[in-house]
XYZ file of C-alpha atoms in Angstrom:
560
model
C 130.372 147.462 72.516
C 128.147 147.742 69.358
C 124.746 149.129 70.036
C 122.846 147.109 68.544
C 124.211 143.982 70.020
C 124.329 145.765 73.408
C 120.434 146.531 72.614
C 119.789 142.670 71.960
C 122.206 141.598 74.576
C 120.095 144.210 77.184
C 116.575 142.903 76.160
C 116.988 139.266 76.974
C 118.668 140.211 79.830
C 115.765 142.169 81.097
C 113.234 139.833 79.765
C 114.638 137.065 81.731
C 115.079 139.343 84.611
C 111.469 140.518 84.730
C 110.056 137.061 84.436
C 111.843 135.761 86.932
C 112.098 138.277 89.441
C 116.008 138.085 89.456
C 119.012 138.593 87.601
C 119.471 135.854 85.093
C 122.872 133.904 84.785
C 124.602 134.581 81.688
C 124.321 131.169 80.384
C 120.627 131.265 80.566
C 120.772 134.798 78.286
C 123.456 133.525 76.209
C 121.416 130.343 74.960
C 118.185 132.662 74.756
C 120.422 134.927 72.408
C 122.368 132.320 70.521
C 119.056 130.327 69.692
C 117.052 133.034 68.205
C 119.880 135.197 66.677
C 121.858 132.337 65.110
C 123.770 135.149 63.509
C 125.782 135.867 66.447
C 127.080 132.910 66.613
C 130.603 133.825 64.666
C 130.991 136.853 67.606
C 130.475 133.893 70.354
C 133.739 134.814 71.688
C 133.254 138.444 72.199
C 129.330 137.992 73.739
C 130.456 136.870 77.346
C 132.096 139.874 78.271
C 129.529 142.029 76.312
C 126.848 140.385 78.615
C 128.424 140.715 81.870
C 128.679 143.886 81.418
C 124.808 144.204 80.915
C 124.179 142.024 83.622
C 126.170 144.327 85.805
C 124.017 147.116 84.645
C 120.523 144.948 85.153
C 121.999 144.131 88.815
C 122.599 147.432 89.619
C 118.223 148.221 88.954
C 115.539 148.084 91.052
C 113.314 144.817 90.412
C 110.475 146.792 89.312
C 112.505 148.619 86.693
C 113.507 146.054 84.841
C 110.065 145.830 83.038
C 109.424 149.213 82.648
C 112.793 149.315 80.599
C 112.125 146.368 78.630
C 108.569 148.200 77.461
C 110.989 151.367 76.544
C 113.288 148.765 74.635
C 111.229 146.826 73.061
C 107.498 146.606 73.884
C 106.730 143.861 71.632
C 108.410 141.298 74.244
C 106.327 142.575 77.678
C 102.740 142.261 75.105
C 103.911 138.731 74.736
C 104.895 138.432 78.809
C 101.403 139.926 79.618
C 99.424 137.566 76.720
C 101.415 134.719 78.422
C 100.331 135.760 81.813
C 96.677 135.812 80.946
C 96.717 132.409 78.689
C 98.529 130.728 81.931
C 94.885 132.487 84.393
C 92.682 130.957 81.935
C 94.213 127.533 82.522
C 91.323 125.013 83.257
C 90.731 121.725 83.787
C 88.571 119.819 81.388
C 85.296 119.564 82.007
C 83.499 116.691 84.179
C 80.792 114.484 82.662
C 77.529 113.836 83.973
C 78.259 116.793 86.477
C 75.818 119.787 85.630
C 73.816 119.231 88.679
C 76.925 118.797 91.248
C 79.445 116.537 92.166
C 80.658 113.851 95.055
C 84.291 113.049 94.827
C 86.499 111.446 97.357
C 90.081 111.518 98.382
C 91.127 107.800 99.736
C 94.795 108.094 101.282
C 95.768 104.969 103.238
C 97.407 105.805 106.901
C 100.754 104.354 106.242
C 102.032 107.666 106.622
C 102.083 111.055 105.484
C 100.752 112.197 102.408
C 102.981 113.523 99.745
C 103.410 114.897 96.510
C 102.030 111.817 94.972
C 98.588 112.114 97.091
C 98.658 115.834 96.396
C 97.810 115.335 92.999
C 94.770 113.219 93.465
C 93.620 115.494 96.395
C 93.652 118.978 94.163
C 92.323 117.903 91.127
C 88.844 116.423 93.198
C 88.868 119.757 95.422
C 89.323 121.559 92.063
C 86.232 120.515 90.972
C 84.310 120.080 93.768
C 85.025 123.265 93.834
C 83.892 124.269 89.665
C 79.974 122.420 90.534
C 79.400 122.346 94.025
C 79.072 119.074 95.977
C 80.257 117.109 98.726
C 83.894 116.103 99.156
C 84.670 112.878 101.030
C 87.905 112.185 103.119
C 87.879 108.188 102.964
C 90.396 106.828 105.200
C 91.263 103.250 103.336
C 92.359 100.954 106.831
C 90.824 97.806 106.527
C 94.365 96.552 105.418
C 96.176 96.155 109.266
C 99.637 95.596 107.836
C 99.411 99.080 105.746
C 98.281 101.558 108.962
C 100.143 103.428 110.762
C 98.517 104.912 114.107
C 100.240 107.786 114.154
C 99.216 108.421 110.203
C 96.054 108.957 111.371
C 96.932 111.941 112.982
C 99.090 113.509 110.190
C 96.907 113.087 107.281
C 94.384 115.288 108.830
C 97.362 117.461 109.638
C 98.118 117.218 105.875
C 94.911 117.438 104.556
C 94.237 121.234 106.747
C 97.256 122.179 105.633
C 96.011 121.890 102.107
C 92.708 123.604 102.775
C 91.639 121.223 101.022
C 87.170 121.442 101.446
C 86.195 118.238 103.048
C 82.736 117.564 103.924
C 82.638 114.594 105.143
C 85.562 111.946 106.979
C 84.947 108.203 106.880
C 86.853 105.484 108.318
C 86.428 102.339 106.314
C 87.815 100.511 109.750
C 84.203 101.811 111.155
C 82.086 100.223 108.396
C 83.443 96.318 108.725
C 79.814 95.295 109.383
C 78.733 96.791 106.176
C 81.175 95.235 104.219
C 80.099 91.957 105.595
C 76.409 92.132 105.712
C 77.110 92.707 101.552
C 79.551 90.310 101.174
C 77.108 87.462 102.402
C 74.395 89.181 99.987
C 76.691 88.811 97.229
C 77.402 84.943 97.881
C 73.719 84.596 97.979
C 73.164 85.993 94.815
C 76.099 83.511 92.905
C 78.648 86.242 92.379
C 81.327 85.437 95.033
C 82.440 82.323 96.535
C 84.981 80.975 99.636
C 87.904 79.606 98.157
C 89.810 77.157 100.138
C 92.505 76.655 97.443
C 96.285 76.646 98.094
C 96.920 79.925 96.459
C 99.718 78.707 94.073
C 97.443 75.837 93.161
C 94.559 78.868 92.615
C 97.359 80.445 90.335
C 97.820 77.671 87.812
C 94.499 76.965 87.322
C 93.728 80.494 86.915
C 96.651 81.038 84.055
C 95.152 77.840 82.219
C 91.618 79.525 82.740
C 90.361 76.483 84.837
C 87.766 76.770 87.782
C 88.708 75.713 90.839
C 86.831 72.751 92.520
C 85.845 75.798 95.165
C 84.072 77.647 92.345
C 81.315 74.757 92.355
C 80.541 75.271 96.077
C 76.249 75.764 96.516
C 75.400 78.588 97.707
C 74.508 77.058 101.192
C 78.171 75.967 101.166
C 79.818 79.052 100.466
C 77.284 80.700 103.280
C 78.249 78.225 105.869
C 82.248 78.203 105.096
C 81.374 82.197 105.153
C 80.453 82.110 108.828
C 83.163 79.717 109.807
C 85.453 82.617 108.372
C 83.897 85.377 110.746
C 83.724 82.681 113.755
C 87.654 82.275 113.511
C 87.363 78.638 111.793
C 90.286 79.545 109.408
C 93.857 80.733 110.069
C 95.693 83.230 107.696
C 96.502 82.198 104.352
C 93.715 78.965 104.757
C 90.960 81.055 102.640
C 89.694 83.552 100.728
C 86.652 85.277 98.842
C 86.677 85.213 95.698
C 83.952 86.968 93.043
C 83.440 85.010 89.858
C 84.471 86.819 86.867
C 85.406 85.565 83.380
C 87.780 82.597 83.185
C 88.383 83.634 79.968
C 89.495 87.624 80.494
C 92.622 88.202 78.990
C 94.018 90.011 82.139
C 94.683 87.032 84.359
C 94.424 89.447 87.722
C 90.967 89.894 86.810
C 89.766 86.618 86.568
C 88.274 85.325 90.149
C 90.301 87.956 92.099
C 89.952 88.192 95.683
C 87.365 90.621 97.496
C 88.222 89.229 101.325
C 90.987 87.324 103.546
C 92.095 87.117 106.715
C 94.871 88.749 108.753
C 95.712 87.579 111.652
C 98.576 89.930 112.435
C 99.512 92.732 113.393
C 96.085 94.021 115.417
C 93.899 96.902 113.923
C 94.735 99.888 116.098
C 90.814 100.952 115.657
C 89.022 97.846 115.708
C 89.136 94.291 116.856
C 88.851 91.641 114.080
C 90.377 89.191 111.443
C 88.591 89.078 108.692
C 89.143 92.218 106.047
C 87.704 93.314 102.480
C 90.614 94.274 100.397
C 90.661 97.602 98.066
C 88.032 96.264 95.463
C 85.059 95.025 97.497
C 85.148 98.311 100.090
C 85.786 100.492 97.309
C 82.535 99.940 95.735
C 80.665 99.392 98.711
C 81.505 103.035 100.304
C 81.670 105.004 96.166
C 77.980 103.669 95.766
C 76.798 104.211 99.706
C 78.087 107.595 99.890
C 76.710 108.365 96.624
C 80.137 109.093 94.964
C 79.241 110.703 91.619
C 82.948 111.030 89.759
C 86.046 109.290 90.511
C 89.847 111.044 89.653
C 92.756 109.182 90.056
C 95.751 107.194 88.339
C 95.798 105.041 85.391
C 97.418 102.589 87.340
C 93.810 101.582 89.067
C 92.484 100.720 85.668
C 92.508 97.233 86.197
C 90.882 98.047 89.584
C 87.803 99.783 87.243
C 87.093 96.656 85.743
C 87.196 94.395 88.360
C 84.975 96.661 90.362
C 82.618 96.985 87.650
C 81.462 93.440 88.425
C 80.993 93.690 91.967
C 78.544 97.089 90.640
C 76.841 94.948 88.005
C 76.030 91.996 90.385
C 74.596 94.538 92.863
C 72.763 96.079 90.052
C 74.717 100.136 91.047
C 75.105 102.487 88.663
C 79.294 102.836 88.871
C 80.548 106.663 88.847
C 82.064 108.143 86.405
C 85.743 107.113 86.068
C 88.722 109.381 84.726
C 92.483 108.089 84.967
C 95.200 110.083 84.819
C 98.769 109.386 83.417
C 101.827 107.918 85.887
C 103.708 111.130 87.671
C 107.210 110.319 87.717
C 108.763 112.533 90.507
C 112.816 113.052 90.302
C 115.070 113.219 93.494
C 112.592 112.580 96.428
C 111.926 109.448 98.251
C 107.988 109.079 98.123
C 107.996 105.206 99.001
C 106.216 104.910 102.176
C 108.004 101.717 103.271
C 111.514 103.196 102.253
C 110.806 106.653 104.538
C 109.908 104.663 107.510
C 112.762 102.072 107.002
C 115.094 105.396 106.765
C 113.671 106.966 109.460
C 114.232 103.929 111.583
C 117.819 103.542 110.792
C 118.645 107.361 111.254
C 118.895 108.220 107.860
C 116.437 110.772 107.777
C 115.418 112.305 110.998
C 111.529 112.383 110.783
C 108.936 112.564 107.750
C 109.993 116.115 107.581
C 112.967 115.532 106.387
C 114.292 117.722 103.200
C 115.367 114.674 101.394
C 111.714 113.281 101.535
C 109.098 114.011 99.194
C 106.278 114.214 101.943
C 103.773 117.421 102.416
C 105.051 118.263 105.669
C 108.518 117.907 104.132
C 108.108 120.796 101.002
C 106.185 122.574 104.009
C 108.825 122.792 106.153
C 111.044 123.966 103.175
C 108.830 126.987 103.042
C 106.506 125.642 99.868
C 103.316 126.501 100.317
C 100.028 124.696 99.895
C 98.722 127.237 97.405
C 101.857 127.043 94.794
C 101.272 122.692 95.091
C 97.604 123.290 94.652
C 98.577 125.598 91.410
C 101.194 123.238 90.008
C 99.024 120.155 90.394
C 96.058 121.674 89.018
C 98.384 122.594 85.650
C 99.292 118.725 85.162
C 95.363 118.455 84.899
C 93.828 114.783 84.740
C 94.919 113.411 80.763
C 96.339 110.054 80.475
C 100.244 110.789 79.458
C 102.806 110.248 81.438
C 104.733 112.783 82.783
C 107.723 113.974 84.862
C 106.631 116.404 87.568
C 108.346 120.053 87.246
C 110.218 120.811 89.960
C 110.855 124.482 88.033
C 107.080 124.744 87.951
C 106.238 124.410 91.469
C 109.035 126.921 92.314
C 107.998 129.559 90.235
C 104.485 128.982 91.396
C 105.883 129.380 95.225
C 107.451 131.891 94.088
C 104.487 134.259 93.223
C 102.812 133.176 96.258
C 105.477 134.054 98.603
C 107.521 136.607 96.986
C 105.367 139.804 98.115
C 105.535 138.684 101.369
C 109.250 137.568 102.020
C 111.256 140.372 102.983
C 114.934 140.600 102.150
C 118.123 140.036 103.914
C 122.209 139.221 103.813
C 123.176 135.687 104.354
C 126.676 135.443 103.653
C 127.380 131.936 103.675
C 131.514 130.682 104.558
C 132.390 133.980 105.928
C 135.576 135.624 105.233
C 136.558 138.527 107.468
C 137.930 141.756 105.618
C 139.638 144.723 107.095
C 138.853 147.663 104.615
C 141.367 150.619 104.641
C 140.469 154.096 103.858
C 136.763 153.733 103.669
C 134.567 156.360 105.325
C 131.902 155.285 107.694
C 129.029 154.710 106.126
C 125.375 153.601 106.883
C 123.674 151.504 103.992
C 119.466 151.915 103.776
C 118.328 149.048 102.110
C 114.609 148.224 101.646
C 112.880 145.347 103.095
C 111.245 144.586 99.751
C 112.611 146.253 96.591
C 110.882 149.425 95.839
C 108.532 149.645 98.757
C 110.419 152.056 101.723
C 107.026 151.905 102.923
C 107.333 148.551 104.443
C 110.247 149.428 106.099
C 114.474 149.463 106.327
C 117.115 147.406 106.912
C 120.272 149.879 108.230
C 123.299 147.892 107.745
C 126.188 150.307 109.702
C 130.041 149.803 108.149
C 132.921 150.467 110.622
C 136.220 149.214 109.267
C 135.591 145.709 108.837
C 133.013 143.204 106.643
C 132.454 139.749 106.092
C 131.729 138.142 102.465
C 130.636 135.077 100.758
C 134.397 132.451 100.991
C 133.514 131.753 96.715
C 132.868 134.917 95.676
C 135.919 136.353 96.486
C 138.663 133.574 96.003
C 140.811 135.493 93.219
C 138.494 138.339 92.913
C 140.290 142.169 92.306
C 137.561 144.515 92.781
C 134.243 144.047 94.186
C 131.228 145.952 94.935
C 129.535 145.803 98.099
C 125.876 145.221 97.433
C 124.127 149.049 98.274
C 127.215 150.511 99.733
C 130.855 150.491 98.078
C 133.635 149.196 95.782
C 136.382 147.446 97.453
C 139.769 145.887 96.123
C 140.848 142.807 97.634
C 144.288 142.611 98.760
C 144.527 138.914 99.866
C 145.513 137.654 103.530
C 141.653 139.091 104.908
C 142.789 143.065 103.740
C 141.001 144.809 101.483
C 141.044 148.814 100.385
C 138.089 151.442 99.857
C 137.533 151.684 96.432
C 135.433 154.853 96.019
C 131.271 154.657 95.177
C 131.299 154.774 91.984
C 128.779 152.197 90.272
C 130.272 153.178 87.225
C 133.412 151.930 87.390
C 132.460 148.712 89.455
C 130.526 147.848 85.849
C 133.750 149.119 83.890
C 135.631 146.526 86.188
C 133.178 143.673 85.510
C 133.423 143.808 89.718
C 131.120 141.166 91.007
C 128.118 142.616 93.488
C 127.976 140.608 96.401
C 126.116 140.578 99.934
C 127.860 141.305 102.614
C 127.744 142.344 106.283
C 129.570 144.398 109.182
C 132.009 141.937 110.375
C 130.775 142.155 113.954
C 126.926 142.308 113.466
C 125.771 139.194 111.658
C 124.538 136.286 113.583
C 125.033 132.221 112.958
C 122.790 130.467 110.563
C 123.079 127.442 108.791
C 121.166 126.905 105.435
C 119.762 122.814 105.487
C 119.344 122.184 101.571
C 118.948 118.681 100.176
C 122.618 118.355 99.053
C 123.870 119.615 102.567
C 124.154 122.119 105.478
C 125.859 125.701 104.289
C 126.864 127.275 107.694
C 127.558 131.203 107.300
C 125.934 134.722 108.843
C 122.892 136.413 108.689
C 121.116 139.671 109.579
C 119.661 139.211 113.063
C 116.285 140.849 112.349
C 116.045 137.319 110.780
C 114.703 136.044 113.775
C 111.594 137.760 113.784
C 110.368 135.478 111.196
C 110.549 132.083 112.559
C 108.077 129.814 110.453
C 107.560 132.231 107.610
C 109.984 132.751 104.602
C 112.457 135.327 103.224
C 114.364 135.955 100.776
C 118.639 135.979 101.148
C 119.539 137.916 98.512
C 121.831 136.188 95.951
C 120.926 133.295 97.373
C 117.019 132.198 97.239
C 114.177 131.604 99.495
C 114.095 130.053 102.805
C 111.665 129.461 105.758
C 113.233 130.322 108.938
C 112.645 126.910 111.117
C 114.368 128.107 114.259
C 116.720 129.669 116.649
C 118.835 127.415 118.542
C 121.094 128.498 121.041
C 122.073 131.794 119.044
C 121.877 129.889 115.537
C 119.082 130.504 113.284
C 118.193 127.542 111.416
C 116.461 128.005 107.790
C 115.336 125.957 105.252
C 116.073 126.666 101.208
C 113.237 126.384 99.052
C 114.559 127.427 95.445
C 115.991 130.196 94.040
């Protein structure tokens, strides 16, 4: 191989290597090199087998080498790693207004379920900056909607919320505050900004699109007072009435034009509270921001609309509104997040609980083995503007990733098993560290005899291959195999893959769940030692051991 390609060839490799804690697949190297060194391109045929031959060599290093010989290569490349490093630390979120003297933010989840990913946004960015001036941080718990709670969500979104760490102050339950809500609601109808609607509501609808009062609209304010108490003494039925606050006929956002601020609901039954008549989002909303003193509220741009019709419920009462900031829509690919959808699924079998891999709840990247502190970090990096964006998958991995790596020891899965007899190899014992580099924190012994098993696709047609910290071996076909001497040397000169592998009679079961499917295979048995933490199987990625069941570990795969 030319040297100076080689040279080129070896620093991308190592670059990509270092960064990402493993060796890189040659496609991701060969667009790296092909991009920047468009001068290559006419050797395109010739780079492939150039490169796997410096991937064997980068495979064949110790993790912490691989930087060490980048710096010797080409030092240039690990300033600009380290420069990117501390530009990625510095990484704040804009500042808040009006916040010099502290801040009181809330988190408002309904209990329809779970929270996931989508709530985790909202809830990081106010603990973030709670956090930046000091304040109080409320947990509102929006239930004064009986067709949207869940009892048992209750329970889990504390569970979710302590699993965040997120710091909470102070817990509310709007479902304990229904005599607030209508003590204010009657002072607003005395004061001419709301009214009780007894309007069919697709009658309400037409006249609202052409901008017309209602004949409800005209009610005095004795009449909307009395019609008021017949609403709270169970004189109207569901669907028979409403309060409405009088806005602008004239706004040029229809929804914002007389919208509704109470109804009733007859069923199902509150699981906290006996009643019928509820304040919807808009009314309780401003009541609790400007009774708990809420100075700053962070959340989507999809509530704008809610902003301004809230604003008029704060001007009639004469409150200072907080201070609003909306963020842009979070798309989020290849999770189900719908609440209604999970529980539908759940009740048909389809998923088998809200911590189901397939599901984009908390408890369901949790029991994957992501960790509270990489969604904290990945959410905090969207920060609060008003694009839209996709969320980045790659982003919160590689935040998990330096979170958990340090403390995920190693081990062999070898997934599809395929039993080999070797011939003619000596007995051998391999020593393999726990975590690469670090004999400190201990072993892993892995004893050959005369037989191994290895990975079913990494050996389907395969010659020669080397046994990862022990041998070479040449594959005869029909589960035989022959000792192929130690030399890493000519494993590399015979492009021989490096796979995991263990003694054919010491593995244990384990199946690896993953969204696209179960992978059944063999692990190390010192695997069960860390039930509910994570490891790393090498060649393979993280995973969070779940369980042992009947002999069968059962672990979760978070990302390579």
């Amino acid at each position: 191989m030319d040297a100076a390609l080689r040279r080129i060839l070896y620093i991308y490799a190592l670059e990509n290597a270092a960064k990402h804690g493993s060796v890189p697949r040659a496609k991701a190297v060969m667009g790296k090199v092909l991009g920047t060194h468009p001068e290559l391109r006419p050797h395109a045929k010739e780079l492939p087998a150039a490169l796997e031959e410096v991937l064997a060599e980068v495979a064949t290093m110790a993790p912490e080498a691989w930087k060490a010989k980048l710096a010797e290569l080409a030092p240039e490349v690990v300033d600009e790693m380290d420069a990117g490093k501390k530009k990625e630390t510095k990484k704040e979120l804009p500042p808040l207004e009006e916040a010099e003297d502290g801040v009181v933010m809330r988190f408002a989840p309904n209990p329809s379920g779970p929270l996931h990913l989508g709530h985790a946004r909202a809830a990081f960015l106010n603990d973030a900056y709670v956090k930046r001036y000091g304040g109080r941080y409320v947990l509102r718990i929006e239930d004064t909607d009986p067709r949207r709670v869940d009892p048992d969500a209750y329970r889990m979104v504390q569970e979710d919320i302590e699993w965040m760490g997120l710091g909470v102050t102070d817990i509310v339950y709007q479902s304990d505050r229904m005599d607030i809500y209508y003590d204010l609601c009657r002072k607003l109808i005395e004061i001419g900004g709301a009214y009780v609607c007894t309007c069919d509501a697709g009658r309400f609808r037409e006249l609202k699109l052409a901008k017309k009062a209602c004949p409800c609209r005209a009610h005095t304010v004795e009449e909307n007072l009395e019609l008021w108490e017949q609403m709270l003494s169970g004189g109207f039925a569901e669907g028979q009435v409403t309060v409405r606050v009088k806005t602008d006929l004239e706004h040029p956002d229809p929804a914002i034009r007389d919208f509704s601020i109470f109804r009733i609901v007859d069923s199902p039954a509150h699981p906290r509270i006996e009643a019928k008549v509820y304040p919807l989002m808009n009314f309780s909303v401003v009541v609790d921001d400007h009774l708990l003193g809420i100075t700053h509220v962070i959340r989507g741009k999809d509530h704008i609309a809610n902003t301004r019709r809230q604003r008029y419920i704060f001007d009639y009462f004469g409150w200072k509104p907080p201070v609003y900031r909306h963020y842009g829509r979070m798309s989020i690919e290849g999770l189900v997040l719908s609440t209604s959808s999970m529980h539908q699924g759940i009740d048909e079998g389809t998923y088998t609980g809200w911590d189901d891999v397939h599901l984009g709840t908390l408890r369901a990247i949790a029991r994957r083995g992501i960790q509270p502190e990489a969604v904290r970090r990945a959410m905090v990096d969207l920060g609060t503007g008003d694009t839209d964006i996709s969320f980045s998958w790659e982003n919160l991995y590689a935040q998990n990733k330096a979170v958990i790596d340090e403390t995920s020891d190693r081990f062999f899965f070898v997934p599809n098993p395929v039993r080999y007899e070797v011939e003619g190899a000596p007995e051998q014992r391999a020593r393999v560290p726990l975590y690469p580099g670090d004999e400190k924190r201990g072993v892993r012994e892995l004893a050959f005899t005369s037989a191994v098993v290895l990975p079913a696709a990494e050996v389907e047609g395969a010659g020669m291959v080397r046994l990862k910290d022990l041998f070479n071996i040449e594959l005869k076909g029909e589960g035989q195999a022959a000792y192929a001497g130690d030399d890493l040397a000519a494993a590399r000169e015979a492009k021989a893959p490096i796979i995991q592998w263990l003694p054919a009679e010491y593995g244990i079961p384990c199946t690896l769940r993953t969204p696209e499917g179960d992978i059944a295979g063999v692990c190390e048995p010192e695997v069960t030692e860390h039930v509910g933490g994570t490891v790393q199987f090498e060649r393979v990625g993280f995973a969070r051991i779940d369980r042992v069941e009947d002999g069968r570990v059962v672990a979760f795969f978070a990302h390579r």
